[in-house]
PDB file of C-alpha atoms in Angstrom:
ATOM      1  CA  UNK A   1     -14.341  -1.763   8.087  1.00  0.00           C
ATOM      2  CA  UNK A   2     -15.685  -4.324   5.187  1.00  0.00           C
ATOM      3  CA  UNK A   3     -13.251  -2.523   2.867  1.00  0.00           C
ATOM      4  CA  UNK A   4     -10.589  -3.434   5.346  1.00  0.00           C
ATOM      5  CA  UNK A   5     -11.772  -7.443   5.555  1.00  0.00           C
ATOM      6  CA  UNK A   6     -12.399  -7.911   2.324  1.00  0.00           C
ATOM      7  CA  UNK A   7      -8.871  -6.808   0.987  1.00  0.00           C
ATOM      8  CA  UNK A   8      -6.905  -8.976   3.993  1.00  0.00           C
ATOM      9  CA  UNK A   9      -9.307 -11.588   2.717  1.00  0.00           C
ATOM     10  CA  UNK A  10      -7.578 -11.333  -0.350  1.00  0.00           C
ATOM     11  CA  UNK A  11      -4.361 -11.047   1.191  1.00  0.00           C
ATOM     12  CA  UNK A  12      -4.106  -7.279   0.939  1.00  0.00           C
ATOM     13  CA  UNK A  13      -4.886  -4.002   2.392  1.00  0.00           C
ATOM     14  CA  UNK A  14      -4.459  -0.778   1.727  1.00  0.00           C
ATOM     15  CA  UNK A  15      -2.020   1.648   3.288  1.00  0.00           C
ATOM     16  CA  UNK A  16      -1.516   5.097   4.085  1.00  0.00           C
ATOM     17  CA  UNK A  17       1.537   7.058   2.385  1.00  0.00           C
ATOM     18  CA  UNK A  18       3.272   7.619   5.850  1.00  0.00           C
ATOM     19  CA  UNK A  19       3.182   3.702   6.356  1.00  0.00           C
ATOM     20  CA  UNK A  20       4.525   2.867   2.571  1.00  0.00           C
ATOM     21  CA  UNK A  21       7.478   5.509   3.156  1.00  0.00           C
ATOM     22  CA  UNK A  22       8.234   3.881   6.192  1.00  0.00           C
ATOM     23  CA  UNK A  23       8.123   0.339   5.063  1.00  0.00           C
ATOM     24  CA  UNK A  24      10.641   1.535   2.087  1.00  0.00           C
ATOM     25  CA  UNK A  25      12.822   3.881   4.573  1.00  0.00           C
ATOM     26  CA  UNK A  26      11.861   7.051   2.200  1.00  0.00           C
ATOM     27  CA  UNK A  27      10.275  10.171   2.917  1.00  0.00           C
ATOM     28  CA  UNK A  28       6.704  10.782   2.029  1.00  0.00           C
ATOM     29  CA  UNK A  29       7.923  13.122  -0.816  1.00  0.00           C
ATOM     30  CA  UNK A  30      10.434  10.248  -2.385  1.00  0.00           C
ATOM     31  CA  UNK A  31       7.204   8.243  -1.710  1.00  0.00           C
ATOM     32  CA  UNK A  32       5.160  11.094  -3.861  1.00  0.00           C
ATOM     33  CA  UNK A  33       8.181  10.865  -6.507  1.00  0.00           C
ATOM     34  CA  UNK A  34       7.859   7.278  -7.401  1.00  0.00           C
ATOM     35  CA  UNK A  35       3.874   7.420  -7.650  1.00  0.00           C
ATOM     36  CA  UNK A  36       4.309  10.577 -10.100  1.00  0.00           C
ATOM     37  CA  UNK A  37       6.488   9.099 -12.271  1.00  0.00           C
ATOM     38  CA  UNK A  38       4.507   5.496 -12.525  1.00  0.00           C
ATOM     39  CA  UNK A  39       6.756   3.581 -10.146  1.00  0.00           C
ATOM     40  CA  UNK A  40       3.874   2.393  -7.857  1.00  0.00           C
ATOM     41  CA  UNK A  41       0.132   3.201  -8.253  1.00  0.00           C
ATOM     42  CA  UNK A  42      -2.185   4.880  -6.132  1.00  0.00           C
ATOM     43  CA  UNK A  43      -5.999   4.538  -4.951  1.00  0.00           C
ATOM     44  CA  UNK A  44      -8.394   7.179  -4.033  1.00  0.00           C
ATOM     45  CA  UNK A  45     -10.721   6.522  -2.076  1.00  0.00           C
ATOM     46  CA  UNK A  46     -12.576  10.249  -1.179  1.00  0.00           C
ATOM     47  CA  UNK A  47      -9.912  11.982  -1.189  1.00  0.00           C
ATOM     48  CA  UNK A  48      -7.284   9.859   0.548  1.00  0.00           C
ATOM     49  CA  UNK A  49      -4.714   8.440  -1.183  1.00  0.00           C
ATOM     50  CA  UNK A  50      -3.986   4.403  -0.573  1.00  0.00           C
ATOM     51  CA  UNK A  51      -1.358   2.098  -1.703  1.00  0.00           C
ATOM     52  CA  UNK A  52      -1.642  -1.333  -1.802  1.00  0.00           C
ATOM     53  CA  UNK A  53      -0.085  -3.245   1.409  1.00  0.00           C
ATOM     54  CA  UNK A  54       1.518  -5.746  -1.261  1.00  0.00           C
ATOM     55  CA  UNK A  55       3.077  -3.175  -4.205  1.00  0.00           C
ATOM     56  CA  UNK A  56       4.843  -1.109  -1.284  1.00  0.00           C
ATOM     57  CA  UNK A  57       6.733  -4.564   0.063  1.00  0.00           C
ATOM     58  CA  UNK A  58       7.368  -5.539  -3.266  1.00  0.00           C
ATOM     59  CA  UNK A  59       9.168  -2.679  -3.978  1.00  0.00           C
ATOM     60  CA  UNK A  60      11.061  -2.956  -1.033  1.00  0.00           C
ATOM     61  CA  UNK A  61      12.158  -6.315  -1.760  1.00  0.00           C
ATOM     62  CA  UNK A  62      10.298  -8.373   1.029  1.00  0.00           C
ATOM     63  CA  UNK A  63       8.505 -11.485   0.759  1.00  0.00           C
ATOM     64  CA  UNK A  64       4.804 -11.806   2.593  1.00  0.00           C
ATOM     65  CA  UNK A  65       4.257 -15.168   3.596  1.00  0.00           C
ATOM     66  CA  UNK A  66       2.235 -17.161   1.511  1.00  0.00           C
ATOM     67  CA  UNK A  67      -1.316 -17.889   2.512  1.00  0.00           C
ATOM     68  CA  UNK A  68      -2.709 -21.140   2.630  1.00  0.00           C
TER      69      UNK A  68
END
């Protein structure tokens, strides 16, 4: 749970790889594609792998609002 407020604190959070392939509209193994081949990076954390929140909607081309 800190994990969790600390990154929205920083405006980001880490994601599961069945959220980030929805978010782009891929499967989970076009999703395991673009991490293999350096497309988008990874984090894990015991054994579950974590994208950043932010790096999967960049890729898909939208725009988080800015926080103030």
């Amino acid at each position: 749970m800190k994990n969790q407020f600390v990154n929205e604190y920083l405006g980001d959070r880490l994601i599961s790889k069945r959220e980030a392939a929805g978010i782009l509209g891929v499967s989970i193994r076009t999703l395991e594609r673009a991490v293999s081949n350096g497309t988008i990076s990874v984090r894990k954390i015991r054994g579950c792998v974590r994208l950043l929140r932010s790096e999967v909607l960049l890729m898909a081309g939208i725009q988080e609002p800015q926080m103030q």
